[in-house]
Coordinates of N, CA and C in Angstrom, one line a residue:
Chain Y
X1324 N 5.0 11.9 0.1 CA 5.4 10.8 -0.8 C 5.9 11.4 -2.1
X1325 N 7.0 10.9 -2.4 CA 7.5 11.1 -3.6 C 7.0 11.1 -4.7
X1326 N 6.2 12.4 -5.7 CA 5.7 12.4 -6.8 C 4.7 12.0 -6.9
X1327 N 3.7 12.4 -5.6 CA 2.8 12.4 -5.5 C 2.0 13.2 -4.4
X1328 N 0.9 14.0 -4.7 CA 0.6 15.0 -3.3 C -0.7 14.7 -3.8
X1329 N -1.2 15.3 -2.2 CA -3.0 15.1 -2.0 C -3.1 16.5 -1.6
X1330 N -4.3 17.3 -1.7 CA -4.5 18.3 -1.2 C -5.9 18.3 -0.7
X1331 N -6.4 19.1 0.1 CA -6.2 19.2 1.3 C -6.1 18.0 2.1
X1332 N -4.5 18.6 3.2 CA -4.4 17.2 3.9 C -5.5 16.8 4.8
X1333 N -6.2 17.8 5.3 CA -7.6 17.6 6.4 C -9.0 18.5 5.6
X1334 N -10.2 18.2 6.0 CA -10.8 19.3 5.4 C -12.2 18.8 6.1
X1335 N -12.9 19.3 6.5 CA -14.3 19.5 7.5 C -15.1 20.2 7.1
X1336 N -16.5 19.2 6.6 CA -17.4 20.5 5.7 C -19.0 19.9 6.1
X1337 N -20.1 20.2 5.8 CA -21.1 20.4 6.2 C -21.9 19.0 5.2
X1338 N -22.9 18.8 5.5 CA -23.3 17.6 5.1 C -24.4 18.2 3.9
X1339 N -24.3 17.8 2.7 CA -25.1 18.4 1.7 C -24.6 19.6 1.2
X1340 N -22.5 19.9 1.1 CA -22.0 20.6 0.7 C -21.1 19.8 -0.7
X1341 N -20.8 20.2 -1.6 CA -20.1 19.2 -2.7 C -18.3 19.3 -1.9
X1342 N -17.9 18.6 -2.2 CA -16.5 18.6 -1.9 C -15.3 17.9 -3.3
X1343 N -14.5 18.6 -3.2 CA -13.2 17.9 -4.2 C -11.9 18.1 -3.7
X1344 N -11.3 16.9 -3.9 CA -9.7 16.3 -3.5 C -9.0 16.4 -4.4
X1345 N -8.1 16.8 -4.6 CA -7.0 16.8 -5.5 C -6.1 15.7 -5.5
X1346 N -5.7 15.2 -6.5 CA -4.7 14.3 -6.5 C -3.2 14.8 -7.8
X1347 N -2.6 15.1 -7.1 CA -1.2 15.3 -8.1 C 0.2 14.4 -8.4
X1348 N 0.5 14.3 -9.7 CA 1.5 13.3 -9.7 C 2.7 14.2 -10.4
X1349 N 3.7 13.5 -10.5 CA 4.8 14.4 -11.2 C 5.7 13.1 -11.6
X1350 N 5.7 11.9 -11.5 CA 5.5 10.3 -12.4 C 5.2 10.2 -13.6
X1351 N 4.3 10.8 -14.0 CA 3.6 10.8 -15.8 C 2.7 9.1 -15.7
X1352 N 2.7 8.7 -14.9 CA 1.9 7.6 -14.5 C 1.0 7.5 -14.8
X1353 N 0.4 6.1 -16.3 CA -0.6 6.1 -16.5 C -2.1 6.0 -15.9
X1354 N -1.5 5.0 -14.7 CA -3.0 4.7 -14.1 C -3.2 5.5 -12.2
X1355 N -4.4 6.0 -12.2 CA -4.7 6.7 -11.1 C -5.8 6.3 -9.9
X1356 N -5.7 6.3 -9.1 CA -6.8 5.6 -8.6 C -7.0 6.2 -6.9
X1357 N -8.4 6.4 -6.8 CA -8.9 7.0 -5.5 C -9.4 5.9 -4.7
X1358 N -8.9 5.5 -3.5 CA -9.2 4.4 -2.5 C -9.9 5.5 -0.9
X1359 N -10.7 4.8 -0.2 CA -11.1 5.4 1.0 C -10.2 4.3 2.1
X1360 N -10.2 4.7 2.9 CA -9.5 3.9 4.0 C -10.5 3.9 5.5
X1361 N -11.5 2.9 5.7 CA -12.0 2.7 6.9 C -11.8 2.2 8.0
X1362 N -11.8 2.0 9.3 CA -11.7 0.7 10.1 C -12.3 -0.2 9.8
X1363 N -11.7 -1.2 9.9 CA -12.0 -2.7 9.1 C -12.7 -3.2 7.7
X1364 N -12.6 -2.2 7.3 CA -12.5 -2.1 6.0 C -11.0 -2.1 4.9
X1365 N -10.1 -2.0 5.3 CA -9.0 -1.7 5.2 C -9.8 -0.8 3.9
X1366 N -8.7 -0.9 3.0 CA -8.9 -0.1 1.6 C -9.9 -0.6 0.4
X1367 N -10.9 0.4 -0.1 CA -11.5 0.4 -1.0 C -11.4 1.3 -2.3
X1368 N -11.6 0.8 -3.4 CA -11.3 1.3 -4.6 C -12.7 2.3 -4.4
X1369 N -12.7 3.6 -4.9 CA -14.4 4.2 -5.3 C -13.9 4.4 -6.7
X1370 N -12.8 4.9 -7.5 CA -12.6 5.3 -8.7 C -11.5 5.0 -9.4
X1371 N -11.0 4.8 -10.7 CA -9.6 4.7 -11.3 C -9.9 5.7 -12.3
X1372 N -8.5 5.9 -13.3 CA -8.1 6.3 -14.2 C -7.2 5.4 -15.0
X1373 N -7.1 5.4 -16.1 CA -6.5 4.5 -17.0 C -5.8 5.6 -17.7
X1374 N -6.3 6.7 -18.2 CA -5.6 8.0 -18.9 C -6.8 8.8 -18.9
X1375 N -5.4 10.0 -19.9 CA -7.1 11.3 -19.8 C -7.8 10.8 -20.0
X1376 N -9.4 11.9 -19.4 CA -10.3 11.4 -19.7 C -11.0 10.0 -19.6
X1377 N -10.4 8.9 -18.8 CA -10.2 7.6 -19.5 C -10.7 7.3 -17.9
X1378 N -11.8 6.7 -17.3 CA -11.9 6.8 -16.0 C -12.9 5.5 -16.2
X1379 N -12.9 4.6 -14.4 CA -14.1 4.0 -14.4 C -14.5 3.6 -12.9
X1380 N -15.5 2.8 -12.6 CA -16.0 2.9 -11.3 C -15.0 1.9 -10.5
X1381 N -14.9 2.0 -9.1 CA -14.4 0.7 -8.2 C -15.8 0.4 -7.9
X1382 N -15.5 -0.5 -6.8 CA -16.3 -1.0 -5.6 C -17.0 0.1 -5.0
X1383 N -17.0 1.2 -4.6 CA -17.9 2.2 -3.8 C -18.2 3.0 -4.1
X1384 N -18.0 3.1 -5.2 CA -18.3 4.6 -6.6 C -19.7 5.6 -6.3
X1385 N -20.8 5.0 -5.9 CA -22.1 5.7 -5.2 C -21.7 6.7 -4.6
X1386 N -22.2 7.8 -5.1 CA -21.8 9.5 -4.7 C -20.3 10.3 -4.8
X1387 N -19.7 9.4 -5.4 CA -18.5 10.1 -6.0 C -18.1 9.9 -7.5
X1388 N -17.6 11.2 -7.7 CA -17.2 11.5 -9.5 C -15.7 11.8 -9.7
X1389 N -15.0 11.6 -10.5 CA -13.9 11.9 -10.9 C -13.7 12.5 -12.1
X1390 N -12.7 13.3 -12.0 CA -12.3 14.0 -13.8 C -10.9 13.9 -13.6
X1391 N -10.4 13.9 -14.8 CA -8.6 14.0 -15.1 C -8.3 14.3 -16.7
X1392 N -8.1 15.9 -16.5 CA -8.3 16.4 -17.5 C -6.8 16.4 -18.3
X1393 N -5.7 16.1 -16.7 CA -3.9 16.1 -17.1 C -3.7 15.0 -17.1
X1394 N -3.0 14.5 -17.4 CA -2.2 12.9 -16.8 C -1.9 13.3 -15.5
X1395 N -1.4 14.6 -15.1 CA -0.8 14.6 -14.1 C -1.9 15.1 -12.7
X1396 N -3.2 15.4 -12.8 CA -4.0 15.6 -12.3 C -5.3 14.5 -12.1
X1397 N -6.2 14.1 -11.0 CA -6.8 13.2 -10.8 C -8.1 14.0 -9.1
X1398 N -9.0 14.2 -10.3 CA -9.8 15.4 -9.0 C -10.7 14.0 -8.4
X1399 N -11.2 14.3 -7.1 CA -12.3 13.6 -6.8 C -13.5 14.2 -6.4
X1400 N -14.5 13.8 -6.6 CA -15.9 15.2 -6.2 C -16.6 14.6 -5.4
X1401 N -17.0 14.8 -4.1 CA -18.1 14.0 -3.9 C -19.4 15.5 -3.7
X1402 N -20.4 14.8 -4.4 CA -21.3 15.5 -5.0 C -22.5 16.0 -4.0
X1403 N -22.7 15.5 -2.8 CA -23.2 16.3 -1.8 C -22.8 15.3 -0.6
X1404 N -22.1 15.5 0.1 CA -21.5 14.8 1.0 C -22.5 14.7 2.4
X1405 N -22.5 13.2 2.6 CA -23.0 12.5 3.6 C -22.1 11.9 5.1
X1406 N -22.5 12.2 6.1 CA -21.9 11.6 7.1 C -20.6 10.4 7.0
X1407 N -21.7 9.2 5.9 CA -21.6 8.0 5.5 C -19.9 7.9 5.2
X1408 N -19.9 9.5 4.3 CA -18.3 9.6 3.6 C -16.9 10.4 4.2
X1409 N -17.3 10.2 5.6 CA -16.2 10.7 6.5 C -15.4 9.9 6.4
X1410 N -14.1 10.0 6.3 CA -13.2 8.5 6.0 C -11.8 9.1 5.7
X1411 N -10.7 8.9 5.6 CA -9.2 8.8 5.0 C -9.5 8.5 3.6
X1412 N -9.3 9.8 2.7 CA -9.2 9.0 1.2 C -7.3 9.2 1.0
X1413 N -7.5 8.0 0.3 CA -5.7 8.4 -0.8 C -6.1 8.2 -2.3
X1414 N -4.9 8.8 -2.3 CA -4.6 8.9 -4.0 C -3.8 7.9 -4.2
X1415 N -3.3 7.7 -5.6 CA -1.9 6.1 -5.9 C -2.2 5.9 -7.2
X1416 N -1.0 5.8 -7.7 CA -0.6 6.1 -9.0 C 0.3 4.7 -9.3
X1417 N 0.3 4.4 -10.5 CA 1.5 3.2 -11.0 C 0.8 3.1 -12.7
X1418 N 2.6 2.7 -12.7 CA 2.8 2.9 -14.3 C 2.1 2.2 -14.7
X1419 N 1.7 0.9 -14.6 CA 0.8 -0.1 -15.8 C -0.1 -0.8 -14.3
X1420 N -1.3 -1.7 -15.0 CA -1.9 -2.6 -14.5 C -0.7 -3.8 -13.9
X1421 N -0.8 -4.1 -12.3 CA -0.1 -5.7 -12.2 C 1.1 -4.9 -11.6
X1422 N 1.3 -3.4 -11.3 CA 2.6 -2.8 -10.8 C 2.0 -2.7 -9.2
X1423 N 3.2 -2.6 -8.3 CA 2.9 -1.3 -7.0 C 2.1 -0.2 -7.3
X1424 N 2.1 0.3 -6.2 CA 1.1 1.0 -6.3 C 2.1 2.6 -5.4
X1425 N 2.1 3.7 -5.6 CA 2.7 4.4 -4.7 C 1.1 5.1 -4.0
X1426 N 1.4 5.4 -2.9 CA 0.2 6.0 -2.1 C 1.0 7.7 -1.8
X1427 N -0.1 8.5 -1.9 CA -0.1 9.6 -1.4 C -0.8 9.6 -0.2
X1428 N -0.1 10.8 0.5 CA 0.0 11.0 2.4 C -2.2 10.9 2.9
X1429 N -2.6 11.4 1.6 CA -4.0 10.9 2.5 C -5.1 12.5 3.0
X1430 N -6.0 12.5 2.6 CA -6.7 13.2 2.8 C -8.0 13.2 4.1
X1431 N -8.0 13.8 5.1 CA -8.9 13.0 6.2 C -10.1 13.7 6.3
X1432 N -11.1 13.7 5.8 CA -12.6 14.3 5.5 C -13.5 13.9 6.9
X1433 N -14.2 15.0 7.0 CA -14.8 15.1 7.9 C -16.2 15.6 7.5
X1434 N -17.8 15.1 7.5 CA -18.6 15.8 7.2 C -19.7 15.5 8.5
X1435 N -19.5 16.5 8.4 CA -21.0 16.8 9.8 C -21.8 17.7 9.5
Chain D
X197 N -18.2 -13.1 -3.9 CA -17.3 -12.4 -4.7 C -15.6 -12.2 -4.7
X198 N -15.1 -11.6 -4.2 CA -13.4 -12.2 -4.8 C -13.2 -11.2 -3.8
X199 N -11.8 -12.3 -2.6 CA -11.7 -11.7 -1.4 C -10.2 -11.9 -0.5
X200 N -9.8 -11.4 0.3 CA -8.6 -11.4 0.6 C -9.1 -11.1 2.0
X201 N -8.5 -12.3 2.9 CA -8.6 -12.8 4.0 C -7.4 -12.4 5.1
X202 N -6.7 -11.7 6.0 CA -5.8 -11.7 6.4 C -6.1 -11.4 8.1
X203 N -4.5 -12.2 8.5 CA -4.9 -12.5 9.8 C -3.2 -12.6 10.4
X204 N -3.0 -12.3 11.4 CA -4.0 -11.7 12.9 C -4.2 -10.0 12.1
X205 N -5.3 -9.9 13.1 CA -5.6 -8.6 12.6 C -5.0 -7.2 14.0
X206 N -4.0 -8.0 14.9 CA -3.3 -7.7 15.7 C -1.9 -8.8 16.1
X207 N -0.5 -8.1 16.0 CA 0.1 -8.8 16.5 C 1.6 -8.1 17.3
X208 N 1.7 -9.1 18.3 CA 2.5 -8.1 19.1 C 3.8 -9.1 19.1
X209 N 4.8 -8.7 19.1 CA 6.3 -9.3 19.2 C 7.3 -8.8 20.0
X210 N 8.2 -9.6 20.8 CA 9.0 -8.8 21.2 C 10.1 -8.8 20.3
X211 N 11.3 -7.4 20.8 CA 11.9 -7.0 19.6 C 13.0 -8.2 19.1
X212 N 13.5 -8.5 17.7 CA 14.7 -9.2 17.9 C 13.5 -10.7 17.8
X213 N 12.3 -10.6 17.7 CA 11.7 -12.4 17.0 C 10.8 -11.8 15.6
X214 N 10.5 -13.2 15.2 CA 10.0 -12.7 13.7 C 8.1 -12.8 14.4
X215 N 8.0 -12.2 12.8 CA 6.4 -12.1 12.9 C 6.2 -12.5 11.1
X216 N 4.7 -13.1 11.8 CA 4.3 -13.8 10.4 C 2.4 -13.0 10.3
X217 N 2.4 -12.9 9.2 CA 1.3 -12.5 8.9 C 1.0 -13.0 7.8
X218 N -1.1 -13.6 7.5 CA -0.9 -14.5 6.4 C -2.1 -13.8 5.5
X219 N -2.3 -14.3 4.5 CA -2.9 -14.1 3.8 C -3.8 -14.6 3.0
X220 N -5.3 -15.3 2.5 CA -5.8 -15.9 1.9 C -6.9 -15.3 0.6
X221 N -6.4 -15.4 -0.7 CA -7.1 -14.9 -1.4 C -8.1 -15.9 -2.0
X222 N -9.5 -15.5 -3.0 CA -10.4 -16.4 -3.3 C -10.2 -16.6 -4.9
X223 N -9.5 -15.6 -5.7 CA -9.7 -15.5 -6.9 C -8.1 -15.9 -7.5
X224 N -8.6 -17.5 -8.4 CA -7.4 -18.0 -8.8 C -6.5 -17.5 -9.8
X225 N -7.3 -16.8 -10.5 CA -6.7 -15.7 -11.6 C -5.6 -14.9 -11.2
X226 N -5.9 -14.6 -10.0 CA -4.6 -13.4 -8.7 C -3.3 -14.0 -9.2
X227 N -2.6 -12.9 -9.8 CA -1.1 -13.6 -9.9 C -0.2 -12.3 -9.6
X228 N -0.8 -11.3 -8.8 CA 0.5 -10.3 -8.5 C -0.2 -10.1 -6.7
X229 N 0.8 -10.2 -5.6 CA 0.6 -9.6 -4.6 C 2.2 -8.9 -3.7
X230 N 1.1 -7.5 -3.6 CA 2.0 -6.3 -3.0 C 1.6 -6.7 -1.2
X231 N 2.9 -6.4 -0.9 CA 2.5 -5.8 0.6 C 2.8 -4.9 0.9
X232 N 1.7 -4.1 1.6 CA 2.0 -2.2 2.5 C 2.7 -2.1 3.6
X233 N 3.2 -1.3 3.8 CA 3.6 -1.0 5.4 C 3.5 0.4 5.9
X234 N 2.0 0.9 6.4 CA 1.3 2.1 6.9 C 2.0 2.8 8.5
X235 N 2.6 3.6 8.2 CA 2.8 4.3 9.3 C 1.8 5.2 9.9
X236 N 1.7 5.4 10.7 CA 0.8 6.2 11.3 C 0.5 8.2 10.7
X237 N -0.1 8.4 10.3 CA -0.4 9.6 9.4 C 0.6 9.5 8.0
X238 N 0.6 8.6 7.6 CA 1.5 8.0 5.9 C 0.5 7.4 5.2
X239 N 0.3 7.7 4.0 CA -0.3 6.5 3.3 C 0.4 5.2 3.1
X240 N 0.2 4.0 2.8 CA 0.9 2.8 2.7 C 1.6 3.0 1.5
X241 N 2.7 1.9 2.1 CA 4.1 2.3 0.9 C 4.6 0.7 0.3
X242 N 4.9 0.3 -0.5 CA 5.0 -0.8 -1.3 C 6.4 -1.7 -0.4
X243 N 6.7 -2.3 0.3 CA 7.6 -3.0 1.1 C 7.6 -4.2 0.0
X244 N 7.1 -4.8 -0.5 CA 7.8 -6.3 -1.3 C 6.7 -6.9 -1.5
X245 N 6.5 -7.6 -3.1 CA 5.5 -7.7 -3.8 C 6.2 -9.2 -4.5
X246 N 5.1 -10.4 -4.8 CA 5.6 -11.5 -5.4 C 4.8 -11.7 -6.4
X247 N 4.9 -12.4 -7.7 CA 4.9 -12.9 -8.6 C 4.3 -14.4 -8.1
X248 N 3.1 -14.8 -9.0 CA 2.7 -15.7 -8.9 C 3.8 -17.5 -9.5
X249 N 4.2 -16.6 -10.5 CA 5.7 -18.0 -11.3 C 6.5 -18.0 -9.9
X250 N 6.3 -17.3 -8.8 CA 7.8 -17.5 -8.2 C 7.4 -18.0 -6.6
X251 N 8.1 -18.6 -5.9 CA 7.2 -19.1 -4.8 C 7.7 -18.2 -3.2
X252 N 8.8 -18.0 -3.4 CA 9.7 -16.9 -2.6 C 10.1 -15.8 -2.5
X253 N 10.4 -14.7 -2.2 CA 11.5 -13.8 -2.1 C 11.8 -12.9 -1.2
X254 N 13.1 -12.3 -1.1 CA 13.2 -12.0 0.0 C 13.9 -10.5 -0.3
X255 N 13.8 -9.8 0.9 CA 14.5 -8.1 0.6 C 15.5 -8.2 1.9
X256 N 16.4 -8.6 2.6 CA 17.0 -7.9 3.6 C 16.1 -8.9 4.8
X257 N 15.4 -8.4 5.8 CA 14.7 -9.1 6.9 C 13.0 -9.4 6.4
X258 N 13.1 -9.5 5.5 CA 11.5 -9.4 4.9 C 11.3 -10.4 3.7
X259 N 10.6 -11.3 3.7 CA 10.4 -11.9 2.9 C 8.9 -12.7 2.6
X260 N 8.5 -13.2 1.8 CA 7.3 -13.2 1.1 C 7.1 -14.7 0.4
X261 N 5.9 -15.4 1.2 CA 5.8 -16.8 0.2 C 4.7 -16.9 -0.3
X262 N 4.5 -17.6 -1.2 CA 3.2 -17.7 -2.0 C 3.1 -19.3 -2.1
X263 N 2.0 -19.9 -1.8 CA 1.3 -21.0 -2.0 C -0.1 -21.0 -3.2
X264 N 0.1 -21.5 -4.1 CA -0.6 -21.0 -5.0 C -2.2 -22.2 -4.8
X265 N -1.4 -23.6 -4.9 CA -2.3 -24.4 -4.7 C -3.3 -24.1 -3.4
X266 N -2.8 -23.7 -2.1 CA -3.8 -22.9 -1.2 C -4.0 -21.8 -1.4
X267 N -3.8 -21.1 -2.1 CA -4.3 -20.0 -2.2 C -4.2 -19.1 -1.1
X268 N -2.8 -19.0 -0.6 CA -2.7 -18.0 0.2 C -0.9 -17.4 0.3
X269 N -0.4 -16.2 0.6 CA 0.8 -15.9 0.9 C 1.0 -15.3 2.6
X270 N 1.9 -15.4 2.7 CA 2.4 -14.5 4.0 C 3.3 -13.6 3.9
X271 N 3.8 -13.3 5.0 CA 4.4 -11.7 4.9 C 6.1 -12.1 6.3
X272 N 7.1 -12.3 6.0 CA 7.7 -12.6 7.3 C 8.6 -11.4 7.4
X273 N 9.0 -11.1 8.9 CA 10.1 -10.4 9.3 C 10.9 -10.6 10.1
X274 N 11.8 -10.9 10.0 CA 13.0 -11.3 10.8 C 13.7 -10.5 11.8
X275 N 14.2 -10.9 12.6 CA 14.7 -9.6 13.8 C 14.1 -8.4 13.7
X276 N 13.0 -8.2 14.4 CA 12.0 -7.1 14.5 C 12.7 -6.1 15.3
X277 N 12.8 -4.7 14.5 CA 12.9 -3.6 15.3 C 12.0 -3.1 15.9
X278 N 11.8 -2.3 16.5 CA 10.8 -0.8 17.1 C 10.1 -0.2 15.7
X279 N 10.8 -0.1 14.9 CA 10.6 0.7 13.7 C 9.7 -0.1 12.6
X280 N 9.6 -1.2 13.0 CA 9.1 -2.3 12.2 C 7.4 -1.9 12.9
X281 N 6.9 -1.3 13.9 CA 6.0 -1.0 14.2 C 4.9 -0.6 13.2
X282 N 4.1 -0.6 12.6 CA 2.5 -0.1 11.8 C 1.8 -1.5 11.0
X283 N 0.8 -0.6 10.7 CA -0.1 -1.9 9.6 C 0.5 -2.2 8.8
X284 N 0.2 -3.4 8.4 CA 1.0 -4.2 7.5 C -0.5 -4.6 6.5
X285 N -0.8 -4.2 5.0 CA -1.9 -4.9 4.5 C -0.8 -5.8 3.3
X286 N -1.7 -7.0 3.0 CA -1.5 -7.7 1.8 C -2.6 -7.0 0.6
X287 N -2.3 -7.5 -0.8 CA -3.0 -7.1 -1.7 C -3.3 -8.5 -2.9
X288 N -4.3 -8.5 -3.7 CA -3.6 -9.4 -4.7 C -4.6 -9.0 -5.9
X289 N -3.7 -9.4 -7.2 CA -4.0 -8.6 -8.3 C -4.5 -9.6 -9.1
X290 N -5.2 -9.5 -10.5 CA -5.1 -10.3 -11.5 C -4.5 -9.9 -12.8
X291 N -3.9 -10.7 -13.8 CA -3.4 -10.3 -14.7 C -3.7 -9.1 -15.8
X292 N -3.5 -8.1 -15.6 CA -3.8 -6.8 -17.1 C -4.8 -6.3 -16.2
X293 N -5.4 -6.4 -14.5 CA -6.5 -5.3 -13.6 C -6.0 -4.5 -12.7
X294 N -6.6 -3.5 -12.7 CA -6.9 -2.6 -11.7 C -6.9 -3.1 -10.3
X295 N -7.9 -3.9 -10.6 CA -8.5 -4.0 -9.5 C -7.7 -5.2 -8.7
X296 N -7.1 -4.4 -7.4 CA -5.9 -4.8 -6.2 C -7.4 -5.2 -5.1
X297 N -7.4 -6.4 -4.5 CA -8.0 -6.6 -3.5 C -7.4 -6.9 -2.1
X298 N -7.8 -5.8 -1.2 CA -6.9 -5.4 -0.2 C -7.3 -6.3 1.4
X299 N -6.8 -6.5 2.0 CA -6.7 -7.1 2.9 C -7.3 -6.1 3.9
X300 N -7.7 -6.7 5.5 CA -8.1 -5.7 5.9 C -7.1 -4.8 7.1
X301 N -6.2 -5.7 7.1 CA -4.7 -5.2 7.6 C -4.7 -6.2 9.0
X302 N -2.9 -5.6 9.4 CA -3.0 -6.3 10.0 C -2.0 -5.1 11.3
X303 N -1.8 -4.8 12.5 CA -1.3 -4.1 13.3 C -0.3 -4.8 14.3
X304 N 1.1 -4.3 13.5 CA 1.9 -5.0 14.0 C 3.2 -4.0 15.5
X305 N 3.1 -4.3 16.5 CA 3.9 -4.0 17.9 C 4.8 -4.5 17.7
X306 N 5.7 -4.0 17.8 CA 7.1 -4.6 18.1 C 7.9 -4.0 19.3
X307 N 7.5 -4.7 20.6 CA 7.9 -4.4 21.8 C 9.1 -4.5 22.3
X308 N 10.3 -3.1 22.6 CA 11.6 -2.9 23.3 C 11.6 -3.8 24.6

């Protein structure tokens, strides 16, 4: 997606290992935001950014942290990863509150 | 709590008829809704988004109505291709938030 990358596109790690997702923009896009993507769940918010530094909780924030130390960077941590948090995460960026949203390609986590 | 309803949560067409997918949100404050269109290994990508002042609009074979007094929109597409194939989510926003409430999608076939 355009002006926007996720890193690693796949990643498989051990349960009570920390893990972090990269989120990159190249937009200058004020606001940042990490969603999980479940079956039947469609999409949930766990984190936003507003600006550096400038972060706050979604809906499913329990066991995940964020920092964004660039505008143009947007890390996600999950802090000892649980089965629970195997899932598709994306990244998604837009200029103001009340805009689209663009989505990055998606990160597919696996913890066993 | 504040919720977005969408349905069918499968729908199959043959190619060349339209398809309707709808939408019902809970929170009257909602005045911005995006719709996605997910391809298969893509994150969702912004296809046509309405404004709560406006009751219509349209892009090409795609178009978008909003009922404000029911509190719900839909999603239409006209002469369906093959390519018109993946999930389809609605969203809906409130004025100066973050916070986008996502539908839980909806999986659209569009049969040759």
């Amino acid at each position: 997606d355009a002006g926007i990358t996720q890193s690693p596109r796949h990643k498989v790690t051990e349960t009570g290992t920390p893990v972090t997702l990269r989120c990159h923009q190249t937009e200058n896009h004020r606001y940042m935001y990490w969603y999980r993507q479940d079956p039947g769940h469609g999409l949930r918010l766990i984190h936003y950014s507003y600006g550096v530094k400038d972060t706050d909780k979604g809906e499913v924030s329990d066991g995940y942290s964020v920092s964004r130390s660039k505008t143009e960077d947007f890390l996600l941590t999950l802090e000892s990863a649980t089965s629970s948090q195997t899932s598709v995460y994306f990244c998604a960026i837009s200029p103001g509150t009340g805009d689209g949203y663009t989505f990055g390609s998606g990160t597919r986590l696996t913890v066993v | 709590g504040e919720n977005v309803e969408q349905h069918p949560s499968t729908l199959s067409v043959q190619e060349g008829d339209s398809a309707v997918i709808k939408c019902t949100y809970s929170d009257s404050a909602s005045n911005y809704f995006p719709w996605y269109k997910q391809e298969l290994g893509k994150g969702p990508q912004l296809i046509i988004d309405i404004r709560s002042n406006v009751g219509e609009k349209k892009d090409q074979r795609i178009a978008v109505t909003l009922n404000k007094t029911a509190k719900h929109f839909s999603l239409h597409i006209t002469e369906t291709q093959p390519e018109d194939s993946a999930v389809y989510f609605c969203a809906a926003a409130g004025q100066g938030t973050y916070k986008y409430i996502f539908g839980t999608g909806t999986r659209l076939k569009v049969l040759a």
